[in-house]
């Protein structure tokens, strides 16, 4: 079956089964062709609460599909492969979180959405890279345990008076961007604006013209009079920007980065997922209810 046939079959099945495809911006560009919505983690969580579809096929990683189910337990939530797992989300577990909570009983717990449902259930509120500062500043507590991304935690520290207690997680894709790489790119592309994701290390954030979530980058480029951009995040954003703004020029900051887990999802797997209604994403009900509170609170604040 060629690519066009697969796309047509996916579209027909979506109609027949009243299904919607939500895709993260880091997905392969061919997934965009069948997606009903493409966005960042925040936009995808929000969209999941707004759809009236019976089935959500989630083209992203595990924690994103889990969040869609947590918010919509009455819907069937599918992920096309069980191998699309975010390694950073696995860097914090409930036992570890409980230990740090016991050490800081006065602190609120903010969990980045890149966490398991069980960790969300242990948290006061969730955040995404689009709203982390706003979420932290909305809290009454002066101390905040922030899990799992230490780089995002340090970015929040720059923008809050609260005491942040960071967990030591990191994203292997964003950790690799270096200040040397950004400086080298700036020397070559003199007029370029540097856009950085807050999962990058602080020394890279220091060199940014702007710091944004993935969708934040797309929105910024849309309204910017600038023509050339150096992008420090996963390659999917660069691919998306090139498709959407062909009149502008985008360079990925060296050494570049690809999220292998995001790229596990392919068009044939999306077709199988819709056809066979696989692989179902569910969360035990007691955990789901508590995790939903943390997600709902984020959606209210943001
Ligand atoms: P965004 O929320 O910016 O889309 O980021 C999600 C993610 O996993 C970044 O690595
Ligand atoms: Fe996880 Fe990093 Fe991939 Fe985002 S880019 S899904 S944080 S491994």
Coordinates of C-alpha atoms and ligand atoms in Angstrom, one line a residue:
X1 CA 0.0 0.0 0.0
X2 CA 1.5 3.4 -0.9
X3 CA 1.4 6.4 1.4
X4 CA -1.6 8.0 -0.3
X5 CA -3.7 4.8 0.1
X6 CA -2.8 4.6 3.8
X7 CA -3.8 8.2 4.4
X8 CA -7.1 7.7 2.6
X9 CA -7.8 4.5 4.6
X10 CA -7.0 6.3 7.9
X11 CA -9.3 9.2 6.9
X12 CA -12.2 6.8 6.1
X13 CA -11.8 4.9 9.3
X14 CA -11.7 8.1 11.3
X15 CA -15.1 9.0 9.8
X16 CA -16.6 5.6 10.2
X17 CA -15.5 5.3 13.9
X18 CA -16.0 8.9 14.9
X19 CA -12.3 9.1 15.8
X20 CA -9.9 12.0 16.1
X21 CA -6.1 12.0 15.8
X22 CA -4.2 14.3 18.1
X23 CA -0.5 14.7 17.2
X24 CA 2.4 16.3 19.0
X25 CA 4.5 18.6 16.9
X26 CA 7.5 16.2 17.3
X27 CA 5.7 13.6 15.2
X28 CA 6.9 12.6 11.7
X29 CA 5.7 15.1 9.1
X30 CA 3.6 12.4 7.4
X31 CA 1.5 12.1 10.6
X32 CA 0.5 15.7 10.2
X33 CA -1.4 14.7 7.0
X34 CA -3.9 12.6 9.1
X35 CA -3.9 14.7 12.3
X36 CA -7.0 16.7 13.3
X37 CA -4.9 18.8 15.7
X38 CA -1.2 19.3 16.0
X39 CA 0.1 21.0 19.2
X40 CA 2.3 21.1 22.3
X41 CA 1.5 19.1 25.5
X42 CA -0.7 21.9 26.8
X43 CA -2.7 22.3 23.6
X44 CA -3.1 18.6 23.3
X45 CA -4.4 18.2 26.9
X46 CA -6.8 21.1 26.3
X47 CA -8.0 19.6 23.0
X48 CA -8.6 16.3 24.6
X49 CA -11.2 17.9 26.9
X50 CA -13.0 19.6 23.9
X51 CA -13.4 16.8 21.4
X52 CA -16.8 14.9 21.0
X53 CA -15.1 12.0 19.2
X54 CA -15.6 8.5 20.6
X55 CA -12.0 7.5 19.9
X56 CA -8.8 9.5 20.4
X57 CA -5.8 8.1 18.6
X58 CA -2.9 9.8 20.3
X59 CA 0.3 10.3 18.2
X60 CA 2.8 11.3 20.8
X61 CA 4.4 9.6 23.8
X62 CA 2.9 7.6 26.7
X63 CA 2.3 10.3 29.2
X64 CA 0.4 12.4 26.7
X65 CA -2.0 9.6 25.8
X66 CA -2.4 8.9 29.5
X67 CA -3.4 12.5 30.1
X68 CA -6.0 12.3 27.3
X69 CA -7.5 9.2 29.1
X70 CA -7.3 10.8 32.5
X71 CA -9.4 13.7 31.2
X72 CA -11.7 11.5 29.1
X73 CA -12.3 8.2 30.8
X74 CA -15.5 7.6 28.8
X75 CA -13.6 7.7 25.5
X76 CA -11.4 5.0 24.0
X77 CA -7.9 6.4 23.9
X78 CA -5.4 4.6 21.7
X79 CA -1.7 4.9 21.1
X80 CA -0.3 3.3 17.9
X81 CA 2.6 1.6 19.6
X82 CA 3.5 0.8 23.2
X83 CA 7.2 1.7 22.5
X84 CA 6.6 5.5 22.4
X85 CA 7.7 6.1 26.0
X86 CA 9.3 9.4 27.2
X87 CA 12.4 8.5 29.2
X88 CA 12.2 11.6 31.2
X89 CA 8.8 10.7 32.5
X90 CA 10.3 7.5 33.9
X91 CA 12.9 9.4 35.9
X92 CA 10.6 10.1 38.9
X93 CA 8.6 7.5 40.7
X94 CA 6.0 7.6 43.5
X95 CA 8.4 6.3 46.2
X96 CA 11.1 8.9 45.4
X97 CA 8.5 11.7 45.3
X98 CA 7.0 10.7 48.6
X99 CA 10.5 10.8 50.2
X100 CA 11.2 14.3 49.0
X101 CA 7.7 15.4 50.1
X102 CA 8.4 14.0 53.6
X103 CA 11.6 16.2 53.7
X104 CA 9.7 19.3 52.7
X105 CA 6.2 19.0 54.2
X106 CA 5.3 22.6 53.6
X107 CA 6.1 22.5 49.8
X108 CA 3.6 22.2 47.0
X109 CA 4.4 19.6 44.3
X110 CA 4.3 20.7 40.7
X111 CA 4.7 17.9 38.2
X112 CA 5.6 18.5 34.6
X113 CA 3.1 16.6 32.4
X114 CA 6.1 14.5 31.4
X115 CA 5.3 12.1 34.3
X116 CA 3.3 9.0 34.9
X117 CA -0.3 9.1 36.0
X118 CA 0.8 7.8 39.5
X119 CA 3.2 10.7 39.9
X120 CA 0.6 13.2 38.8
X121 CA -1.8 11.7 41.4
X122 CA 0.8 12.5 44.1
X123 CA 1.1 16.1 42.9
X124 CA -0.8 19.3 43.7
X125 CA -0.8 20.6 40.2
X126 CA 0.6 19.8 36.8
X127 CA 2.3 22.1 34.3
X128 CA 3.7 22.1 30.8
X129 CA 6.6 24.1 29.3
X130 CA 4.0 26.6 28.1
X131 CA 2.7 27.5 31.6
X132 CA 5.3 26.3 34.2
X133 CA 6.1 29.8 35.5
X134 CA 2.4 30.8 35.6
X135 CA 1.5 27.6 37.4
X136 CA 4.3 28.0 40.0
X137 CA 3.5 31.7 40.6
X138 CA -0.2 30.8 41.1
X139 CA 0.5 28.7 44.2
X140 CA 0.1 29.9 47.8
X141 CA 3.1 28.0 49.0
X142 CA 6.5 29.6 49.1
X143 CA 8.3 26.3 48.4
X144 CA 7.8 24.1 45.4
X145 CA 9.0 20.6 44.7
X146 CA 9.3 20.5 40.9
X147 CA 9.6 17.1 39.1
X148 CA 11.1 15.7 37.0
X149 CA 12.9 18.1 34.7
X150 CA 15.8 20.0 36.4
X151 CA 16.3 22.2 33.4
X152 CA 12.7 23.4 33.4
X153 CA 12.9 23.8 37.2
X154 CA 16.0 26.1 36.7
X155 CA 14.1 28.1 34.1
X156 CA 11.2 28.5 36.5
X157 CA 13.7 29.6 39.2
X158 CA 14.7 32.6 37.1
X159 CA 11.1 33.7 36.9
X160 CA 9.8 33.3 40.4
X161 CA 10.5 34.5 43.9
X162 CA 9.5 31.0 45.3
X163 CA 12.0 28.5 46.5
X164 CA 12.2 25.7 43.9
X165 CA 13.3 22.2 45.0
X166 CA 14.2 20.5 41.7
X167 CA 14.2 16.8 40.9
X168 CA 17.2 15.6 38.9
X169 CA 15.5 14.5 35.6
X170 CA 16.4 15.6 32.1
X171 CA 15.5 15.1 28.5
X172 CA 18.3 13.4 26.4
X173 CA 17.2 15.4 23.3
X174 CA 17.4 18.8 24.9
X175 CA 20.3 18.2 27.2
X176 CA 22.6 17.9 24.1
X177 CA 22.2 21.5 22.9
X178 CA 25.3 23.4 24.0
X179 CA 26.2 27.1 24.4
X180 CA 29.2 26.4 22.0
X181 CA 26.8 25.1 19.4
X182 CA 24.5 28.1 19.7
X183 CA 27.4 30.5 19.5
X184 CA 28.7 28.7 16.4
X185 CA 25.3 28.9 14.7
X186 CA 25.0 32.6 15.6
X187 CA 28.4 33.3 14.0
X188 CA 27.2 31.8 10.7
X189 CA 23.6 33.1 10.7
X190 CA 24.2 36.7 11.9
X191 CA 20.7 37.9 11.7
X192 CA 19.0 34.9 13.1
X193 CA 16.8 34.9 16.2
X194 CA 17.5 32.1 18.7
X195 CA 14.5 30.3 20.0
X196 CA 15.1 27.8 22.9
X197 CA 12.9 25.2 24.6
X198 CA 13.1 25.5 28.4
X199 CA 14.1 21.8 28.7
X200 CA 17.6 23.0 27.5
X201 CA 20.4 23.6 30.0
X202 CA 20.6 27.1 31.6
X203 CA 23.8 28.0 29.7
X204 CA 21.8 27.5 26.4
X205 CA 18.7 29.4 27.8
X206 CA 21.2 32.3 28.6
X207 CA 21.8 32.7 24.8
X208 CA 18.2 32.7 23.7
X209 CA 16.4 35.6 22.3
X210 CA 13.1 33.9 23.3
X211 CA 12.3 30.8 25.4
X212 CA 9.1 28.9 24.3
X213 CA 7.2 25.7 24.3
X214 CA 7.0 24.0 20.9
X215 CA 3.8 25.7 19.9
X216 CA 5.0 28.9 21.5
X217 CA 7.8 28.8 18.9
X218 CA 5.4 28.4 16.0
X219 CA 3.2 31.2 17.3
X220 CA 6.2 33.5 17.7
X221 CA 7.5 32.9 14.2
X222 CA 4.0 33.6 12.8
X223 CA 3.9 37.1 14.2
X224 CA 7.7 37.9 13.9
X225 CA 9.0 40.2 11.2
X226 CA 12.3 38.3 11.4
X227 CA 13.2 35.9 8.5
X228 CA 15.9 33.6 10.0
X229 CA 15.7 31.5 13.1
X230 CA 18.0 29.1 15.0
X231 CA 15.9 26.5 16.8
X232 CA 17.0 24.7 19.9
X233 CA 14.5 21.9 20.3
X234 CA 13.6 18.6 18.7
X235 CA 13.8 18.4 14.8
X236 CA 10.0 18.1 14.5
X237 CA 9.6 21.7 15.3
X238 CA 12.0 22.7 12.5
X239 CA 10.2 20.4 10.1
X240 CA 6.8 21.9 11.1
X241 CA 8.2 25.5 10.8
X242 CA 9.6 24.8 7.3
X243 CA 6.2 23.5 6.1
X244 CA 4.2 26.3 7.6
X245 CA 6.5 29.2 6.8
X246 CA 8.3 28.4 3.5
X247 CA 9.3 32.1 3.1
X248 CA 11.4 31.9 6.3
X249 CA 14.6 30.1 7.0
X250 CA 15.1 27.7 10.0
X251 CA 18.3 26.1 11.3
X252 CA 18.4 23.5 14.0
X253 CA 21.0 24.5 16.7
X254 CA 24.0 22.1 16.7
X255 CA 24.2 19.2 17.4
X256 CA 20.5 18.8 16.6
X257 CA 18.2 16.3 18.3
X258 CA 15.7 13.7 17.4
X259 CA 13.3 12.1 19.9
X260 CA 13.4 8.5 18.9
X261 CA 10.4 7.6 21.0
X262 CA 8.2 10.2 19.2
X263 CA 9.4 8.9 15.8
X264 CA 8.2 5.3 16.7
X265 CA 4.8 6.2 15.4
X266 CA 4.3 5.6 11.7
X267 CA 1.4 5.9 9.3
X268 CA 1.0 2.0 9.0
X269 CA 0.9 1.8 12.8
X270 CA -1.8 4.6 12.9
X271 CA -3.8 2.6 10.4
X272 CA -3.5 -0.6 12.4
X273 CA -4.4 1.3 15.6
X274 CA -7.6 2.6 14.1
X275 CA -8.5 -0.7 12.4
X276 CA -7.9 -3.0 15.4
X277 CA -8.6 -0.4 18.1
X278 CA -5.1 -0.9 19.6
X279 CA -3.3 -0.1 21.9
X280 CA -5.8 0.9 24.6
X281 CA -4.5 3.4 27.2
X282 CA -6.1 3.2 30.7
X283 CA -5.2 4.2 34.2
X284 CA -6.6 2.6 37.4
X285 CA -9.6 4.6 38.5
X286 CA -8.2 5.7 42.0
X287 CA -5.1 7.1 40.4
X288 CA -7.0 8.6 37.5
X289 CA -9.3 10.6 39.8
X290 CA -6.3 12.1 41.8
X291 CA -4.2 12.8 38.6
X292 CA -7.2 14.5 37.0
X293 CA -7.4 17.0 39.9
X294 CA -3.7 18.0 39.2
X295 CA -4.4 18.3 35.5
X296 CA -7.7 20.2 36.0
X297 CA -6.0 22.6 38.3
X298 CA -3.4 23.3 35.6
X299 CA -6.1 23.8 33.0
X300 CA -7.9 26.3 35.3
X301 CA -4.7 28.3 36.0
X302 CA -3.5 28.3 32.4
Ligands
LIG1 P1 6.0 20.9 24.7 O1 5.0 20.9 25.8 O2 6.7 22.2 24.5 O3 5.3 20.4 23.4 O4 7.1 19.9 25.1 C1 6.9 18.5 25.2 C2 8.1 17.7 25.3 O5 8.1 16.6 25.5 C3 9.3 18.5 25.0 O6 10.3 17.6 24.9
LIG2 FE1 10.5 13.0 26.4 FE2 12.5 14.5 25.5 FE3 11.1 13.0 23.8 FE4 10.0 15.2 24.9 S1 11.7 15.1 23.5 S2 9.1 13.2 24.7 S3 10.9 15.1 27.0 S4 12.4 12.3 25.5

